[in-house]
mmCIF file with all atom_site columns, C-alpha atoms in Angstrom:
data_model
loop_
_atom_site.group_PDB
_atom_site.id
_atom_site.type_symbol
_atom_site.label_atom_id
_atom_site.label_alt_id
_atom_site.label_comp_id
_atom_site.label_asym_id
_atom_site.label_entity_id
_atom_site.label_seq_id
_atom_site.pdbx_PDB_ins_code
_atom_site.Cartn_x
_atom_site.Cartn_y
_atom_site.Cartn_z
_atom_site.occupancy
_atom_site.B_iso_or_equiv
_atom_site.pdbx_formal_charge
_atom_site.auth_seq_id
_atom_site.auth_comp_id
_atom_site.auth_asym_id
_atom_site.auth_atom_id
_atom_site.pdbx_PDB_model_num
ATOM 1   C CA . MET I 1 1   ? 10.233  -15.792 15.300  1.00 0.00 ? 1   MET I CA 1
ATOM 2   C CA . ASN I 1 2   ? 9.651   -19.167 13.852  1.00 0.00 ? 2   ASN I CA 1
ATOM 3   C CA . LYS I 1 3   ? 7.758   -19.852 10.727  1.00 0.00 ? 3   LYS I CA 1
ATOM 4   C CA . THR I 1 4   ? 4.794   -22.208 12.835  1.00 0.00 ? 4   THR I CA 1
ATOM 5   C CA . LYS I 1 5   ? 4.271   -18.507 14.731  1.00 0.00 ? 5   LYS I CA 1
ATOM 6   C CA . ARG I 1 6   ? 4.326   -16.656 11.416  1.00 0.00 ? 6   ARG I CA 1
ATOM 7   C CA . THR I 1 7   ? 1.759   -18.811 9.893   1.00 0.00 ? 7   THR I CA 1
ATOM 8   C CA . GLU I 1 8   ? -0.515  -18.623 12.673  1.00 0.00 ? 8   GLU I CA 1
ATOM 9   C CA . ILE I 1 9   ? -0.532  -14.664 12.762  1.00 0.00 ? 9   ILE I CA 1
ATOM 10  C CA . PHE I 1 10  ? -1.228  -14.731 9.013   1.00 0.00 ? 10  PHE I CA 1
ATOM 11  C CA . THR I 1 11  ? -3.899  -17.673 9.465   1.00 0.00 ? 11  THR I CA 1
ATOM 12  C CA . ARG I 1 12  ? -5.589  -15.270 12.070  1.00 0.00 ? 12  ARG I CA 1
ATOM 13  C CA . LEU I 1 13  ? -5.624  -12.102 9.873   1.00 0.00 ? 13  LEU I CA 1
ATOM 14  C CA . ARG I 1 14  ? -6.999  -14.217 7.148   1.00 0.00 ? 14  ARG I CA 1
ATOM 15  C CA . ASN I 1 15  ? -9.762  -15.290 9.208   1.00 0.00 ? 15  ASN I CA 1
ATOM 16  C CA . ILE I 1 16  ? -10.796 -11.722 10.329  1.00 0.00 ? 16  ILE I CA 1
ATOM 17  C CA . ASN I 1 17  ? -10.481 -10.565 6.716   1.00 0.00 ? 17  ASN I CA 1
ATOM 18  C CA . PRO I 1 18  ? -10.554 -13.241 4.034   1.00 0.00 ? 18  PRO I CA 1
ATOM 19  C CA . ASN I 1 19  ? -10.588 -10.732 1.327   1.00 0.00 ? 19  ASN I CA 1
ATOM 20  C CA . PRO I 1 20  ? -8.386  -7.904  1.870   1.00 0.00 ? 20  PRO I CA 1
ATOM 21  C CA . THR I 1 21  ? -7.637  -4.947  -0.458  1.00 0.00 ? 21  THR I CA 1
ATOM 22  C CA . THR I 1 22  ? -6.432  -1.326  -0.513  1.00 0.00 ? 22  THR I CA 1
ATOM 23  C CA . GLU I 1 23  ? -8.653  1.206   0.818   1.00 0.00 ? 23  GLU I CA 1
ATOM 24  C CA . LEU I 1 24  ? -8.312  3.480   -2.301  1.00 0.00 ? 24  LEU I CA 1
ATOM 25  C CA . GLU I 1 25  ? -11.351 3.344   -4.560  1.00 0.00 ? 25  GLU I CA 1
ATOM 26  C CA . PHE I 1 26  ? -10.400 2.273   -8.283  1.00 0.00 ? 26  PHE I CA 1
ATOM 27  C CA . SER I 1 27  ? -11.856 0.440   -11.121 1.00 0.00 ? 27  SER I CA 1
ATOM 28  C CA . SER I 1 28  ? -8.734  0.042   -13.364 1.00 0.00 ? 28  SER I CA 1
ATOM 29  C CA . PRO I 1 29  ? -5.094  -0.425  -13.007 1.00 0.00 ? 29  PRO I CA 1
ATOM 30  C CA . PHE I 1 30  ? -4.893  3.109   -14.518 1.00 0.00 ? 30  PHE I CA 1
ATOM 31  C CA . GLU I 1 31  ? -7.112  4.714   -12.073 1.00 0.00 ? 31  GLU I CA 1
ATOM 32  C CA . LEU I 1 32  ? -4.889  2.593   -9.371  1.00 0.00 ? 32  LEU I CA 1
ATOM 33  C CA . LEU I 1 33  ? -1.963  4.195   -10.611 1.00 0.00 ? 33  LEU I CA 1
ATOM 34  C CA . VAL I 1 34  ? -3.265  7.902   -10.115 1.00 0.00 ? 34  VAL I CA 1
ATOM 35  C CA . ALA I 1 35  ? -4.866  7.035   -6.600  1.00 0.00 ? 35  ALA I CA 1
ATOM 36  C CA . VAL I 1 36  ? -1.571  5.778   -5.469  1.00 0.00 ? 36  VAL I CA 1
ATOM 37  C CA . ALA I 1 37  ? 0.300   8.827   -6.885  1.00 0.00 ? 37  ALA I CA 1
ATOM 38  C CA . LEU I 1 38  ? -1.956  10.951  -5.227  1.00 0.00 ? 38  LEU I CA 1
ATOM 39  C CA . SER I 1 39  ? -1.708  9.362   -1.762  1.00 0.00 ? 39  SER I CA 1
ATOM 40  C CA . ALA I 1 40  ? 2.044   10.086  -1.011  1.00 0.00 ? 40  ALA I CA 1
ATOM 41  C CA . GLN I 1 41  ? 1.935   12.049  2.231   1.00 0.00 ? 41  GLN I CA 1
ATOM 42  C CA . SER I 1 42  ? -2.130  12.004  2.102   1.00 0.00 ? 42  SER I CA 1
ATOM 43  C CA . THR I 1 43  ? -4.698  10.001  3.494   1.00 0.00 ? 43  THR I CA 1
ATOM 44  C CA . ASP I 1 44  ? -6.982  7.250   1.608   1.00 0.00 ? 44  ASP I CA 1
ATOM 45  C CA . VAL I 1 45  ? -9.849  9.100   2.586   1.00 0.00 ? 45  VAL I CA 1
ATOM 46  C CA . GLY I 1 46  ? -8.888  12.419  1.037   1.00 0.00 ? 46  GLY I CA 1
ATOM 47  C CA . VAL I 1 47  ? -7.607  10.582  -2.057  1.00 0.00 ? 47  VAL I CA 1
ATOM 48  C CA . ASN I 1 48  ? -11.003 9.003   -2.219  1.00 0.00 ? 48  ASN I CA 1
ATOM 49  C CA . LYS I 1 49  ? -12.926 12.358  -2.368  1.00 0.00 ? 49  LYS I CA 1
ATOM 50  C CA . ALA I 1 50  ? -10.913 13.777  -4.825  1.00 0.00 ? 50  ALA I CA 1
ATOM 51  C CA . THR I 1 51  ? -11.020 10.817  -7.322  1.00 0.00 ? 51  THR I CA 1
ATOM 52  C CA . ARG I 1 52  ? -14.786 10.518  -6.760  1.00 0.00 ? 52  ARG I CA 1
ATOM 53  C CA . ARG I 1 53  ? -14.825 13.862  -8.803  1.00 0.00 ? 53  ARG I CA 1
ATOM 54  C CA . LEU I 1 54  ? -11.982 13.276  -11.017 1.00 0.00 ? 54  LEU I CA 1
ATOM 55  C CA . PHE I 1 55  ? -12.707 9.807   -12.585 1.00 0.00 ? 55  PHE I CA 1
ATOM 56  C CA . PRO I 1 56  ? -16.176 10.163  -13.723 1.00 0.00 ? 56  PRO I CA 1
ATOM 57  C CA . VAL I 1 57  ? -14.848 12.952  -15.764 1.00 0.00 ? 57  VAL I CA 1
ATOM 58  C CA . ALA I 1 58  ? -11.283 11.364  -16.486 1.00 0.00 ? 58  ALA I CA 1
ATOM 59  C CA . ASN I 1 59  ? -9.999  8.125   -15.839 1.00 0.00 ? 59  ASN I CA 1
ATOM 60  C CA . THR I 1 60  ? -7.780  7.530   -19.043 1.00 0.00 ? 60  THR I CA 1
ATOM 61  C CA . PRO I 1 61  ? -4.586  8.835   -19.786 1.00 0.00 ? 61  PRO I CA 1
ATOM 62  C CA . GLU I 1 62  ? -5.926  10.558  -22.878 1.00 0.00 ? 62  GLU I CA 1
ATOM 63  C CA . ALA I 1 63  ? -8.699  12.050  -20.753 1.00 0.00 ? 63  ALA I CA 1
ATOM 64  C CA . ILE I 1 64  ? -6.299  13.261  -18.111 1.00 0.00 ? 64  ILE I CA 1
ATOM 65  C CA . LEU I 1 65  ? -4.259  14.556  -20.808 1.00 0.00 ? 65  LEU I CA 1
ATOM 66  C CA . ALA I 1 66  ? -6.961  16.746  -22.408 1.00 0.00 ? 66  ALA I CA 1
ATOM 67  C CA . LEU I 1 67  ? -7.789  18.232  -18.689 1.00 0.00 ? 67  LEU I CA 1
ATOM 68  C CA . GLY I 1 68  ? -4.379  19.697  -18.659 1.00 0.00 ? 68  GLY I CA 1
ATOM 69  C CA . GLU I 1 69  ? -2.052  20.358  -15.560 1.00 0.00 ? 69  GLU I CA 1
ATOM 70  C CA . ALA I 1 70  ? -4.447  23.316  -14.565 1.00 0.00 ? 70  ALA I CA 1
ATOM 71  C CA . GLY I 1 71  ? -7.429  21.183  -15.085 1.00 0.00 ? 71  GLY I CA 1
ATOM 72  C CA . LEU I 1 72  ? -6.224  18.399  -12.848 1.00 0.00 ? 72  LEU I CA 1
ATOM 73  C CA . LYS I 1 73  ? -5.262  20.641  -10.406 1.00 0.00 ? 73  LYS I CA 1
ATOM 74  C CA . ASP I 1 74  ? -8.680  21.778  -9.945  1.00 0.00 ? 74  ASP I CA 1
ATOM 75  C CA . TYR I 1 75  ? -9.574  18.336  -8.965  1.00 0.00 ? 75  TYR I CA 1
ATOM 76  C CA . ILE I 1 76  ? -6.801  17.138  -6.524  1.00 0.00 ? 76  ILE I CA 1
ATOM 77  C CA . LYS I 1 77  ? -6.315  20.763  -4.899  1.00 0.00 ? 77  LYS I CA 1
ATOM 78  C CA . THR I 1 78  ? -7.536  19.477  -1.773  1.00 0.00 ? 78  THR I CA 1
ATOM 79  C CA . ILE I 1 79  ? -4.532  16.987  -1.571  1.00 0.00 ? 79  ILE I CA 1
ATOM 80  C CA . GLY I 1 80  ? -0.993  17.603  -0.303  1.00 0.00 ? 80  GLY I CA 1
ATOM 81  C CA . LEU I 1 81  ? 1.631   18.486  -2.565  1.00 0.00 ? 81  LEU I CA 1
ATOM 82  C CA . TYR I 1 82  ? -0.889  18.525  -5.438  1.00 0.00 ? 82  TYR I CA 1
ATOM 83  C CA . ASN I 1 83  ? 1.335   20.977  -7.766  1.00 0.00 ? 83  ASN I CA 1
ATOM 84  C CA . SER I 1 84  ? 3.766   18.211  -7.810  1.00 0.00 ? 84  SER I CA 1
ATOM 85  C CA . LYS I 1 85  ? 1.488   15.395  -8.257  1.00 0.00 ? 85  LYS I CA 1
ATOM 86  C CA . ALA I 1 86  ? -0.223  17.164  -10.873 1.00 0.00 ? 86  ALA I CA 1
ATOM 87  C CA . LYS I 1 87  ? 2.763   17.583  -12.888 1.00 0.00 ? 87  LYS I CA 1
ATOM 88  C CA . HIS I 1 88  ? 4.043   14.134  -12.467 1.00 0.00 ? 88  HIS I CA 1
ATOM 89  C CA . ILE I 1 89  ? 0.580   12.575  -13.259 1.00 0.00 ? 89  ILE I CA 1
ATOM 90  C CA . ILE I 1 90  ? 0.665   14.449  -16.564 1.00 0.00 ? 90  ILE I CA 1
ATOM 91  C CA . GLN I 1 91  ? 4.027   13.416  -17.444 1.00 0.00 ? 91  GLN I CA 1
ATOM 92  C CA . THR I 1 92  ? 3.178   10.003  -16.637 1.00 0.00 ? 92  THR I CA 1
ATOM 93  C CA . CYS I 1 93  ? 0.121   10.128  -18.912 1.00 0.00 ? 93  CYS I CA 1
ATOM 94  C CA . ARG I 1 94  ? 2.032   11.271  -21.863 1.00 0.00 ? 94  ARG I CA 1
ATOM 95  C CA . ILE I 1 95  ? 4.460   8.321   -21.308 1.00 0.00 ? 95  ILE I CA 1
ATOM 96  C CA . LEU I 1 96  ? 1.733   6.065   -21.230 1.00 0.00 ? 96  LEU I CA 1
ATOM 97  C CA . VAL I 1 97  ? 0.322   7.309   -24.448 1.00 0.00 ? 97  VAL I CA 1
ATOM 98  C CA . GLU I 1 98  ? 3.218   7.305   -26.344 1.00 0.00 ? 98  GLU I CA 1
ATOM 99  C CA . LYS I 1 99  ? 5.311   4.505   -25.095 1.00 0.00 ? 99  LYS I CA 1
ATOM 100 C CA . PHE I 1 100 ? 2.823   2.010   -23.695 1.00 0.00 ? 100 PHE I CA 1
ATOM 101 C CA . ASP I 1 101 ? -0.536  2.333   -25.997 1.00 0.00 ? 101 ASP I CA 1
ATOM 102 C CA . SER I 1 102 ? -2.295  3.672   -22.784 1.00 0.00 ? 102 SER I CA 1
ATOM 103 C CA . VAL I 1 103 ? -1.658  0.340   -21.056 1.00 0.00 ? 103 VAL I CA 1
ATOM 104 C CA . ILE I 1 104 ? -0.276  -0.072  -17.415 1.00 0.00 ? 104 ILE I CA 1
ATOM 105 C CA . PRO I 1 105 ? 2.823   -1.988  -17.979 1.00 0.00 ? 105 PRO I CA 1
ATOM 106 C CA . GLU I 1 106 ? 2.913   -5.338  -15.616 1.00 0.00 ? 106 GLU I CA 1
ATOM 107 C CA . ASN I 1 107 ? 6.604   -5.022  -14.798 1.00 0.00 ? 107 ASN I CA 1
ATOM 108 C CA . ARG I 1 108 ? 8.719   -3.140  -12.208 1.00 0.00 ? 108 ARG I CA 1
ATOM 109 C CA . GLU I 1 109 ? 11.234  -1.736  -14.475 1.00 0.00 ? 109 GLU I CA 1
ATOM 110 C CA . ASP I 1 110 ? 8.603   0.083   -16.657 1.00 0.00 ? 110 ASP I CA 1
ATOM 111 C CA . LEU I 1 111 ? 6.495   1.025   -13.906 1.00 0.00 ? 111 LEU I CA 1
ATOM 112 C CA . GLU I 1 112 ? 9.650   2.367   -12.157 1.00 0.00 ? 112 GLU I CA 1
ATOM 113 C CA . SER I 1 113 ? 10.281  4.274   -15.516 1.00 0.00 ? 113 SER I CA 1
ATOM 114 C CA . LEU I 1 114 ? 7.103   6.565   -15.067 1.00 0.00 ? 114 LEU I CA 1
ATOM 115 C CA . PRO I 1 115 ? 7.511   9.934   -13.041 1.00 0.00 ? 115 PRO I CA 1
ATOM 116 C CA . GLY I 1 116 ? 6.622   9.896   -9.599  1.00 0.00 ? 116 GLY I CA 1
ATOM 117 C CA . VAL I 1 117 ? 7.036   6.070   -9.419  1.00 0.00 ? 117 VAL I CA 1
ATOM 118 C CA . GLY I 1 118 ? 9.044   4.391   -7.221  1.00 0.00 ? 118 GLY I CA 1
ATOM 119 C CA . ARG I 1 119 ? 9.521   1.231   -5.715  1.00 0.00 ? 119 ARG I CA 1
ATOM 120 C CA . LYS I 1 120 ? 6.845   1.325   -3.434  1.00 0.00 ? 120 LYS I CA 1
ATOM 121 C CA . THR I 1 121 ? 4.257   2.335   -5.859  1.00 0.00 ? 121 THR I CA 1
ATOM 122 C CA . ALA I 1 122 ? 5.268   -0.168  -8.355  1.00 0.00 ? 122 ALA I CA 1
ATOM 123 C CA . ASN I 1 123 ? 4.759   -2.949  -5.598  1.00 0.00 ? 123 ASN I CA 1
ATOM 124 C CA . VAL I 1 124 ? 1.141   -1.574  -4.782  1.00 0.00 ? 124 VAL I CA 1
ATOM 125 C CA . ILE I 1 125 ? 0.558   -1.764  -8.487  1.00 0.00 ? 125 ILE I CA 1
ATOM 126 C CA . LEU I 1 126 ? 1.902   -5.153  -9.129  1.00 0.00 ? 126 LEU I CA 1
ATOM 127 C CA . ASN I 1 127 ? 0.104   -6.540  -6.166  1.00 0.00 ? 127 ASN I CA 1
ATOM 128 C CA . THR I 1 128 ? -2.948  -4.834  -6.309  1.00 0.00 ? 128 THR I CA 1
ATOM 129 C CA . ALA I 1 129 ? -3.827  -4.525  -9.814  1.00 0.00 ? 129 ALA I CA 1
ATOM 130 C CA . PHE I 1 130 ? -2.049  -7.522  -11.277 1.00 0.00 ? 130 PHE I CA 1
ATOM 131 C CA . GLY I 1 131 ? -2.026  -10.133 -8.362  1.00 0.00 ? 131 GLY I CA 1
ATOM 132 C CA . HIS I 1 132 ? 1.630   -10.352 -8.197  1.00 0.00 ? 132 HIS I CA 1
ATOM 133 C CA . PRO I 1 133 ? 3.187   -11.576 -4.547  1.00 0.00 ? 133 PRO I CA 1
ATOM 134 C CA . THR I 1 134 ? 4.968   -8.213  -4.010  1.00 0.00 ? 134 THR I CA 1
ATOM 135 C CA . MET I 1 135 ? 5.448   -6.040  -0.563  1.00 0.00 ? 135 MET I CA 1
ATOM 136 C CA . ALA I 1 136 ? 4.646   -2.768  -0.656  1.00 0.00 ? 136 ALA I CA 1
ATOM 137 C CA . VAL I 1 137 ? 6.521   -1.567  2.673   1.00 0.00 ? 137 VAL I CA 1
ATOM 138 C CA . ASP I 1 138 ? 5.140   1.578   4.038   1.00 0.00 ? 138 ASP I CA 1
ATOM 139 C CA . THR I 1 139 ? 5.733   3.071   7.434   1.00 0.00 ? 139 THR I CA 1
ATOM 140 C CA . HIS I 1 140 ? 2.808   0.797   8.625   1.00 0.00 ? 140 HIS I CA 1
ATOM 141 C CA . ILE I 1 141 ? 4.122   -2.268  7.329   1.00 0.00 ? 141 ILE I CA 1
ATOM 142 C CA . TYR I 1 142 ? 7.610   -1.207  8.575   1.00 0.00 ? 142 TYR I CA 1
ATOM 143 C CA . ARG I 1 143 ? 6.426   -0.606  12.079  1.00 0.00 ? 143 ARG I CA 1
ATOM 144 C CA . VAL I 1 144 ? 4.446   -4.021  12.364  1.00 0.00 ? 144 VAL I CA 1
ATOM 145 C CA . ALA I 1 145 ? 7.309   -5.920  10.753  1.00 0.00 ? 145 ALA I CA 1
ATOM 146 C CA . ASN I 1 146 ? 9.646   -4.661  13.181  1.00 0.00 ? 146 ASN I CA 1
ATOM 147 C CA . ARG I 1 147 ? 7.663   -4.349  16.323  1.00 0.00 ? 147 ARG I CA 1
ATOM 148 C CA . THR I 1 148 ? 6.043   -7.667  16.092  1.00 0.00 ? 148 THR I CA 1
ATOM 149 C CA . LYS I 1 149 ? 9.328   -9.503  14.998  1.00 0.00 ? 149 LYS I CA 1
ATOM 150 C CA . ILE I 1 150 ? 7.855   -11.017 11.949  1.00 0.00 ? 150 ILE I CA 1
ATOM 151 C CA . ALA I 1 151 ? 10.442  -9.546  9.562   1.00 0.00 ? 151 ALA I CA 1
ATOM 152 C CA . PRO I 1 152 ? 12.561  -7.065  11.531  1.00 0.00 ? 152 PRO I CA 1
ATOM 153 C CA . GLY I 1 153 ? 14.918  -4.742  9.182   1.00 0.00 ? 153 GLY I CA 1
ATOM 154 C CA . LYS I 1 154 ? 17.269  -1.492  9.362   1.00 0.00 ? 154 LYS I CA 1
ATOM 155 C CA . ASN I 1 155 ? 15.267  0.057   6.150   1.00 0.00 ? 155 ASN I CA 1
ATOM 156 C CA . VAL I 1 156 ? 12.375  -0.716  3.810   1.00 0.00 ? 156 VAL I CA 1
ATOM 157 C CA . LEU I 1 157 ? 13.994  -2.637  1.314   1.00 0.00 ? 157 LEU I CA 1
ATOM 158 C CA . GLU I 1 158 ? 15.441  -5.040  3.930   1.00 0.00 ? 158 GLU I CA 1
ATOM 159 C CA . VAL I 1 159 ? 12.032  -5.473  5.450   1.00 0.00 ? 159 VAL I CA 1
ATOM 160 C CA . GLU I 1 160 ? 10.630  -5.797  2.110   1.00 0.00 ? 160 GLU I CA 1
ATOM 161 C CA . LYS I 1 161 ? 12.936  -8.824  1.205   1.00 0.00 ? 161 LYS I CA 1
ATOM 162 C CA . ARG I 1 162 ? 12.601  -10.365 4.468   1.00 0.00 ? 162 ARG I CA 1
ATOM 163 C CA . LEU I 1 163 ? 8.896   -10.567 4.403   1.00 0.00 ? 163 LEU I CA 1
ATOM 164 C CA . LEU I 1 164 ? 9.042   -11.940 1.055   1.00 0.00 ? 164 LEU I CA 1
ATOM 165 C CA . LYS I 1 165 ? 11.452  -14.694 2.267   1.00 0.00 ? 165 LYS I CA 1
ATOM 166 C CA . LEU I 1 166 ? 9.729   -15.494 5.623   1.00 0.00 ? 166 LEU I CA 1
ATOM 167 C CA . ILE I 1 167 ? 6.057   -15.128 5.238   1.00 0.00 ? 167 ILE I CA 1
ATOM 168 C CA . PRO I 1 168 ? 4.791   -18.555 3.919   1.00 0.00 ? 168 PRO I CA 1
ATOM 169 C CA . GLN I 1 169 ? 3.605   -18.567 0.285   1.00 0.00 ? 169 GLN I CA 1
ATOM 170 C CA . GLU I 1 170 ? -0.285  -19.311 0.624   1.00 0.00 ? 170 GLU I CA 1
ATOM 171 C CA . PHE I 1 171 ? -0.333  -15.610 2.326   1.00 0.00 ? 171 PHE I CA 1
ATOM 172 C CA . LEU I 1 172 ? 1.913   -13.612 0.401   1.00 0.00 ? 172 LEU I CA 1
ATOM 173 C CA . ILE I 1 173 ? -0.414  -12.457 -2.166  1.00 0.00 ? 173 ILE I CA 1
ATOM 174 C CA . ASP I 1 174 ? -2.720  -10.830 0.720   1.00 0.00 ? 174 ASP I CA 1
ATOM 175 C CA . ALA I 1 175 ? -0.062  -10.078 3.270   1.00 0.00 ? 175 ALA I CA 1
ATOM 176 C CA . HIS I 1 176 ? 0.627   -6.526  2.095   1.00 0.00 ? 176 HIS I CA 1
ATOM 177 C CA . HIS I 1 177 ? -2.839  -5.548  2.803   1.00 0.00 ? 177 HIS I CA 1
ATOM 178 C CA . TRP I 1 178 ? -3.273  -7.361  6.216   1.00 0.00 ? 178 TRP I CA 1
ATOM 179 C CA . LEU I 1 179 ? -0.214  -5.793  7.327   1.00 0.00 ? 179 LEU I CA 1
ATOM 180 C CA . ILE I 1 180 ? -0.947  -2.174  6.315   1.00 0.00 ? 180 ILE I CA 1
ATOM 181 C CA . LEU I 1 181 ? -4.607  -2.608  7.662   1.00 0.00 ? 181 LEU I CA 1
ATOM 182 C CA . HIS I 1 182 ? -3.220  -4.016  10.937  1.00 0.00 ? 182 HIS I CA 1
ATOM 183 C CA . GLY I 1 183 ? -0.728  -1.189  11.496  1.00 0.00 ? 183 GLY I CA 1
ATOM 184 C CA . ARG I 1 184 ? -3.522  1.564   10.581  1.00 0.00 ? 184 ARG I CA 1
ATOM 185 C CA . TYR I 1 185 ? -5.890  0.329   12.890  1.00 0.00 ? 185 TYR I CA 1
ATOM 186 C CA . VAL I 1 186 ? -4.560  -1.903  15.746  1.00 0.00 ? 186 VAL I CA 1
ATOM 187 C CA . CYS I 1 187 ? -0.816  -1.887  15.791  1.00 0.00 ? 187 CYS I CA 1
ATOM 188 C CA . LYS I 1 188 ? -0.707  2.011   15.907  1.00 0.00 ? 188 LYS I CA 1
ATOM 189 C CA . ALA I 1 189 ? 2.433   3.962   15.939  1.00 0.00 ? 189 ALA I CA 1
ATOM 190 C CA . ARG I 1 190 ? 2.145   5.922   19.263  1.00 0.00 ? 190 ARG I CA 1
ATOM 191 C CA . LYS I 1 191 ? -0.396  3.518   21.112  1.00 0.00 ? 191 LYS I CA 1
ATOM 192 C CA . PRO I 1 192 ? -0.959  0.025   19.783  1.00 0.00 ? 192 PRO I CA 1
ATOM 193 C CA . LEU I 1 193 ? -4.165  -1.502  20.711  1.00 0.00 ? 193 LEU I CA 1
ATOM 194 C CA . CYS I 1 194 ? -2.735  -4.362  22.099  1.00 0.00 ? 194 CYS I CA 1
ATOM 195 C CA . GLY I 1 195 ? -6.020  -5.394  24.027  1.00 0.00 ? 195 GLY I CA 1
ATOM 196 C CA . GLU I 1 196 ? -7.877  -5.551  20.962  1.00 0.00 ? 196 GLU I CA 1
ATOM 197 C CA . CYS I 1 197 ? -5.271  -7.515  18.886  1.00 0.00 ? 197 CYS I CA 1
ATOM 198 C CA . VAL I 1 198 ? -5.607  -10.886 17.346  1.00 0.00 ? 198 VAL I CA 1
ATOM 199 C CA . ILE I 1 199 ? -2.308  -11.729 17.255  1.00 0.00 ? 199 ILE I CA 1
ATOM 200 C CA . VAL I 1 200 ? -1.162  -10.158 20.796  1.00 0.00 ? 200 VAL I CA 1
ATOM 201 C CA . ASP I 1 201 ? -0.048  -13.722 22.130  1.00 0.00 ? 201 ASP I CA 1
ATOM 202 C CA . LEU I 1 202 ? 1.898   -14.436 19.007  1.00 0.00 ? 202 LEU I CA 1
ATOM 203 C CA . CYS I 1 203 ? 3.610   -10.828 18.728  1.00 0.00 ? 203 CYS I CA 1
ATOM 204 C CA . GLU I 1 204 ? 7.049   -10.480 20.209  1.00 0.00 ? 204 GLU I CA 1
ATOM 205 C CA . PHE I 1 205 ? 6.812   -6.674  21.056  1.00 0.00 ? 205 PHE I CA 1
ATOM 206 C CA . ASN I 1 206 ? 8.219   -6.350  24.433  1.00 0.00 ? 206 ASN I CA 1
ATOM 207 C CA . LYS I 1 207 ? 6.267   -3.188  25.615  1.00 0.00 ? 207 LYS I CA 1
ATOM 208 C CA . LYS I 1 208 ? 2.754   -4.453  24.845  1.00 0.00 ? 208 LYS I CA 1
ATOM 209 C CA . ILE I 1 209 ? -0.236  -2.137  26.124  1.00 0.00 ? 209 ILE I CA 1
ATOM 210 C CA . LEU I 1 210 ? -2.445  -4.402  27.755  1.00 0.00 ? 210 LEU I CA 1
ATOM 211 C CA . PRO I 1 211 ? -5.527  -3.502  29.967  1.00 0.00 ? 211 PRO I CA 1
ATOM 212 C CA . GLU I 1 212 ? -5.224  -3.976  33.826  1.00 0.00 ? 212 GLU I CA 1
ATOM 213 C CA . LYS I 1 213 ? -7.007  -7.214  35.000  1.00 0.00 ? 213 LYS I CA 1
ATOM 214 C CA . SER I 1 214 ? -9.449  -6.389  37.523  1.00 0.00 ? 214 SER I CA 1
#
């Protein structure tokens, strides 16, 4: 795929959604960090239901530490893997208080030093909370990048690096969200909605599912 085609793809995605953002609900970098930690193998809808109860009660590291692990579990027990997630969040809150003065660090190395925070989560925080041009490659972005041929790669890190290299600079800040939303609602895993896709004529997927012409 050439640069002209990529530019047109992201121009169209921007035209239909000029200000994309995560579907996780948050009002601070800390809330975003907790929401992303809870979202692993869970839906954003499910996470939002839990955090709508949790954040009015505890939305700082100190407040969550005051709840304790058992207290935190009461708020997030509807979410998958809530036991391990509660443990990691409590550990993270303790480190944030003791090492970072309760402030979410704005660099990858410090973020990835927090329990349960890997490269993808760090990229989400850097992009969504702090406006860095990073690319958090989840299953949706990995699929869209490979299927459309925007930036094919054999693994998540390869796709991330190719996207950062190949996406025109003007689109980089928001590209992460456009690709996730496109994968979640249009370029679905089992049955992509090619007939409803705004980039169908630019996509290089060779097995497009298009409605039959009458």
